[in-house]
XYZ file of C-alpha atoms in Angstrom:
343
model
C 112.776 -49.806 21.155
C 110.077 -49.176 18.516
C 112.015 -46.950 16.296
C 114.886 -49.514 16.186
C 112.095 -52.183 15.073
C 110.548 -50.044 12.587
C 114.130 -49.229 10.882
C 114.691 -53.262 10.779
C 111.341 -53.788 9.475
C 111.736 -51.240 6.654
C 115.478 -51.839 5.847
C 114.190 -55.391 5.243
C 111.668 -53.817 3.075
C 114.315 -51.964 1.101
C 116.541 -55.347 0.641
C 113.173 -56.957 -1.152
C 112.322 -53.678 -2.914
C 116.182 -54.645 -4.804
C 115.239 -58.161 -5.256
C 117.705 -59.631 -2.598
C 116.729 -62.387 -0.802
C 119.251 -63.776 1.403
C 122.008 -62.890 -0.199
C 124.715 -65.329 0.617
C 128.562 -65.098 0.194
C 129.143 -68.041 -2.109
C 126.058 -68.475 -4.621
C 127.726 -70.322 -7.093
C 125.433 -73.632 -6.882
C 122.476 -71.608 -5.222
C 118.923 -72.925 -6.443
C 117.378 -69.565 -6.594
C 119.713 -67.814 -9.169
C 118.143 -68.092 -12.451
C 118.863 -70.284 -14.660
C 117.775 -68.764 -18.068
C 121.072 -67.898 -19.348
C 124.492 -69.559 -18.404
C 128.124 -68.099 -18.095
C 130.895 -67.306 -15.848
C 131.775 -64.282 -13.467
C 132.872 -61.006 -15.628
C 130.729 -62.101 -18.862
C 129.689 -59.067 -20.302
C 126.710 -57.927 -22.610
C 125.794 -54.707 -23.970
C 122.615 -53.111 -25.598
C 123.234 -50.049 -27.657
C 121.020 -46.929 -27.393
C 120.296 -43.798 -29.419
C 122.939 -41.733 -30.877
C 123.881 -38.879 -28.178
C 121.922 -40.583 -25.318
C 124.775 -40.067 -22.451
C 123.156 -42.546 -19.884
C 124.330 -41.464 -16.493
C 122.494 -43.410 -13.817
C 120.593 -46.215 -13.361
C 118.114 -47.877 -10.826
C 115.979 -50.838 -10.147
C 112.282 -49.494 -11.227
C 109.217 -50.586 -8.721
C 107.937 -52.527 -12.136
C 111.131 -54.541 -11.984
C 112.433 -52.840 -15.096
C 115.696 -50.929 -15.289
C 115.407 -47.177 -15.597
C 117.954 -44.414 -16.121
C 118.961 -41.118 -16.945
C 120.395 -39.913 -20.330
C 122.154 -36.710 -19.689
C 123.030 -36.536 -23.390
C 119.729 -36.398 -24.736
C 117.693 -34.944 -21.439
C 115.525 -38.316 -21.672
C 114.461 -40.893 -19.003
C 115.213 -44.437 -20.463
C 113.576 -47.741 -19.543
C 115.087 -51.445 -20.296
C 113.635 -54.482 -19.312
C 115.813 -57.607 -18.644
C 115.200 -58.728 -21.745
C 116.479 -55.691 -23.704
C 113.353 -53.818 -24.472
C 113.626 -49.790 -24.510
C 111.763 -46.909 -23.985
C 112.180 -43.036 -23.635
C 110.506 -40.515 -21.964
C 111.120 -36.759 -23.179
C 111.048 -34.439 -19.753
C 108.617 -31.172 -20.112
C 111.487 -29.040 -19.303
C 114.507 -29.093 -21.962
C 117.770 -28.870 -21.136
C 117.026 -29.728 -17.313
C 120.482 -31.235 -16.113
C 118.957 -34.457 -15.659
C 121.274 -36.248 -13.078
C 120.551 -39.199 -10.917
C 117.740 -41.343 -10.403
C 115.988 -43.904 -7.662
C 113.448 -45.906 -7.010
C 110.962 -44.924 -4.070
C 108.180 -46.450 -2.002
C 105.651 -44.496 -3.476
C 105.816 -46.722 -6.632
C 107.061 -43.937 -8.646
C 110.712 -43.098 -9.731
C 112.408 -39.837 -8.931
C 115.155 -37.865 -10.574
C 117.250 -34.380 -10.249
C 117.399 -31.824 -12.438
C 120.724 -30.162 -12.077
C 120.465 -27.235 -14.551
C 116.594 -26.475 -14.139
C 117.095 -26.707 -10.259
C 114.009 -29.277 -10.204
C 113.051 -32.345 -8.819
C 111.447 -34.598 -11.184
C 109.159 -37.731 -10.572
C 108.119 -40.359 -12.993
C 105.468 -42.936 -12.819
C 106.028 -46.338 -14.397
C 103.729 -45.453 -16.984
C 106.156 -42.638 -18.256
C 103.873 -39.507 -16.619
C 106.710 -37.163 -15.490
C 105.742 -34.298 -12.974
C 108.596 -31.400 -11.810
C 108.925 -29.663 -8.636
C 111.021 -26.548 -8.447
C 113.162 -25.858 -5.408
C 112.899 -23.321 -3.383
C 116.425 -21.441 -3.857
C 117.712 -20.623 -7.156
C 121.045 -22.462 -8.508
C 121.073 -25.460 -5.838
C 121.803 -27.824 -8.457
C 120.185 -30.964 -6.573
C 122.607 -33.864 -7.666
C 122.464 -37.443 -5.814
C 118.955 -38.790 -4.936
C 117.706 -41.880 -2.999
C 114.545 -43.044 -1.197
C 114.405 -42.721 2.556
C 113.025 -45.255 4.981
C 110.717 -42.309 6.253
C 108.702 -42.713 2.875
C 110.066 -39.693 1.535
C 112.973 -38.923 -1.128
C 116.231 -37.379 -0.065
C 118.843 -35.427 -2.188
C 121.843 -33.454 -2.303
C 122.359 -30.062 -3.403
C 125.717 -29.376 -4.825
C 125.912 -25.850 -5.110
C 123.602 -24.951 -2.541
C 125.448 -26.862 -0.041
C 122.089 -28.447 1.714
C 120.634 -31.861 2.149
C 117.266 -31.711 0.920
C 113.797 -33.970 1.519
C 110.790 -33.981 -0.796
C 107.601 -35.785 0.224
C 105.643 -38.215 -2.132
C 103.282 -35.028 -2.567
C 106.217 -32.514 -3.734
C 106.617 -30.701 -0.389
C 110.492 -29.958 0.111
C 112.607 -29.122 3.147
C 116.023 -28.328 3.337
C 118.750 -28.992 5.549
C 121.957 -26.751 5.390
C 125.424 -28.843 5.559
C 128.045 -27.129 8.861
C 130.723 -27.352 5.973
C 130.781 -24.552 3.632
C 130.823 -25.063 -0.204
C 131.176 -29.045 0.696
C 129.731 -29.769 -2.705
C 127.418 -32.950 -1.488
C 127.135 -35.258 -4.335
C 125.596 -39.079 -3.553
C 123.289 -40.125 -0.804
C 121.808 -43.306 0.423
C 119.919 -44.516 2.590
C 121.534 -46.534 5.462
C 120.872 -49.258 7.404
C 121.017 -47.567 11.075
C 118.453 -45.498 10.044
C 120.172 -42.500 8.574
C 120.662 -41.237 4.837
C 124.549 -40.959 4.239
C 125.868 -38.772 1.768
C 129.520 -38.076 0.453
C 130.916 -34.055 0.480
C 133.234 -34.264 -2.747
C 135.018 -30.637 -2.259
C 134.885 -31.150 1.721
C 136.475 -34.769 1.358
C 133.963 -36.075 3.894
C 131.264 -38.525 4.460
C 128.078 -37.495 6.396
C 125.217 -38.842 7.615
C 121.421 -36.950 8.212
C 118.787 -38.562 10.765
C 115.069 -38.295 9.779
C 114.717 -34.963 11.729
C 117.909 -33.264 10.263
C 120.416 -34.245 12.319
C 123.688 -34.188 10.618
C 127.135 -35.423 11.341
C 130.231 -35.310 9.348
C 133.745 -37.130 8.947
C 136.845 -36.497 7.326
C 138.365 -38.638 5.287
C 142.107 -39.827 5.487
C 143.232 -39.091 2.307
C 143.575 -35.624 1.276
C 141.722 -34.423 -1.920
C 140.004 -37.950 -2.564
C 136.656 -36.628 -4.482
C 134.544 -38.818 -2.979
C 131.778 -39.455 -5.415
C 129.108 -42.344 -4.795
C 127.937 -44.084 -1.814
C 125.431 -47.370 -0.862
C 125.052 -49.692 1.827
C 126.843 -52.528 2.308
C 125.353 -56.015 3.999
C 127.943 -55.769 6.840
C 125.876 -52.675 8.053
C 128.785 -50.724 6.618
C 128.498 -47.631 4.190
C 130.951 -48.277 0.860
C 132.009 -45.229 -1.101
C 134.148 -44.240 -3.792
C 137.110 -42.043 -3.895
C 137.416 -40.641 -7.492
C 140.756 -38.768 -7.462
C 142.664 -41.174 -4.651
C 141.509 -44.126 -7.146
C 140.069 -45.628 -4.188
C 136.819 -47.419 -2.195
C 136.310 -46.404 1.316
C 134.283 -48.156 3.976
C 132.877 -46.428 6.858
C 131.033 -47.538 10.062
C 127.868 -46.356 11.254
C 130.454 -44.528 14.052
C 132.884 -43.093 11.536
C 135.497 -45.427 10.952
C 137.209 -45.206 7.547
C 139.397 -47.872 6.037
C 140.411 -47.016 2.707
C 141.355 -49.667 -0.319
C 143.379 -48.920 -3.192
C 142.678 -50.259 -6.541
C 145.002 -52.321 -8.883
C 144.620 -50.171 -11.776
C 146.510 -46.849 -11.485
C 144.054 -43.652 -12.290
C 141.043 -45.330 -13.105
C 138.532 -43.209 -11.438
C 135.853 -45.010 -9.703
C 132.816 -43.402 -9.560
C 129.308 -45.030 -8.978
C 128.954 -48.442 -6.256
C 126.120 -50.757 -5.837
C 125.194 -54.030 -4.167
C 125.458 -57.221 -6.469
C 123.399 -60.325 -6.270
C 126.429 -61.750 -4.819
C 126.106 -59.517 -1.561
C 129.527 -58.061 -2.638
C 129.841 -54.172 -3.545
C 130.652 -53.654 -7.286
C 131.701 -50.123 -8.980
C 132.480 -48.467 -11.903
C 135.886 -47.348 -13.396
C 134.870 -44.158 -15.277
C 138.718 -43.890 -17.166
C 140.157 -47.067 -16.567
C 137.261 -48.888 -18.446
C 136.136 -51.646 -15.843
C 133.533 -52.973 -13.708
C 135.354 -53.579 -10.256
C 134.036 -55.656 -7.048
C 135.157 -55.464 -3.617
C 134.332 -57.565 -1.346
C 133.554 -56.854 2.846
C 136.985 -58.095 3.795
C 138.372 -55.430 0.725
C 139.361 -57.997 -1.866
C 139.232 -56.328 -5.077
C 138.523 -58.077 -8.673
C 138.691 -56.245 -11.844
C 136.584 -56.796 -15.257
C 137.693 -55.119 -18.491
C 134.886 -53.826 -21.054
C 134.788 -54.725 -24.432
C 134.118 -51.495 -25.970
C 137.005 -48.854 -25.357
C 136.361 -45.767 -24.088
C 132.673 -46.546 -23.156
C 133.162 -44.516 -19.301
C 130.853 -46.691 -17.202
C 129.076 -44.363 -14.836
C 126.117 -45.873 -13.148
C 125.657 -49.363 -11.969
C 122.490 -51.253 -9.954
C 121.751 -54.908 -9.349
C 119.428 -56.772 -12.383
C 115.962 -57.198 -12.398
C 114.861 -60.453 -10.936
C 113.430 -63.014 -12.691
C 110.050 -65.040 -11.899
C 110.863 -66.270 -8.464
C 114.851 -66.240 -8.679
C 117.368 -63.783 -8.515
C 119.269 -62.478 -11.431
C 123.409 -63.204 -11.597
C 123.822 -59.908 -12.903
C 124.670 -56.391 -12.413
C 123.739 -53.488 -15.198
C 125.664 -50.594 -15.843
C 125.702 -47.549 -18.230
C 128.230 -46.293 -20.763
C 128.298 -42.812 -21.085
C 130.886 -42.623 -23.616
C 129.579 -45.576 -26.033
C 126.005 -44.804 -25.364
C 124.752 -48.154 -24.288
C 123.882 -50.398 -21.393
C 126.196 -53.203 -20.370
C 125.304 -56.517 -18.146
C 127.987 -58.260 -16.248
C 128.026 -61.693 -14.757
C 128.150 -61.598 -10.909
C 127.466 -64.892 -9.918
C 128.302 -68.461 -12.209
C 125.881 -70.043 -13.799
C 126.686 -73.461 -14.788
């Protein structure tokens, strides 16, 4: 009972940390949605980044700013809700920075795939790097665990890694060889959930390192990203199959095809409306899927923008921002799309 209460309490903290108080399914008239701008669902705004930035992953920081990796320039970027930009260089050149996530230690952590390192950056921009025990592990996905640690995938090392706030690393080998674990997220069931891109599976790992794997119905679907939904299930993208998948904590999988062919759904995140929002890398769209599986797509104004990462917007003063933010790797921009209409 105590363990269940701990998971419930920390799961509540996870929701609060992303600025999502008491999300409801119909928020058009919600008084706690920010009124500092008006607009309809699907309205898009864009912010240009320095040439060659190649923004990839994006997350909401503990300082309530947006933090993102710049795969092109090898830097970490920061943007305020108002669009003020900052950049932070990494100590290791050509580190191959990939995914970034906020942690409960008050910092942001990121993966350096080419350098075989984990990185930590404070809200003030101070960077520390931690080498992995095994060469060629290729750290990729990353997530804050409710156990207070940061968990990450090793794409070629075929392991799930755990790093403490002080930098102590533990690794857990996957049962399936050459599975290529990519994205990882904290589930509301108390486990971490991840996708295995090459093995075509979704897996879970407990804080103690117990691993389960679930095969997907569609062959070679190439699952690439995963997030916990407020319905208690895990939602993931199937990039090659052009589908969004849903898996229950018991491993029951349902798949939802996208309306636009060959759109390559990539990253997925929880939106301010309580639904799931995802990027369509080749389709040049942002998509939304409800818990019942209804899909809506929104075209982006910049051609070939290659939307890559997505996250809920930073909250305002005592209000919830109505947008999701995303990276445009192809056009070197940040974008924001209104998820809730504000009259």
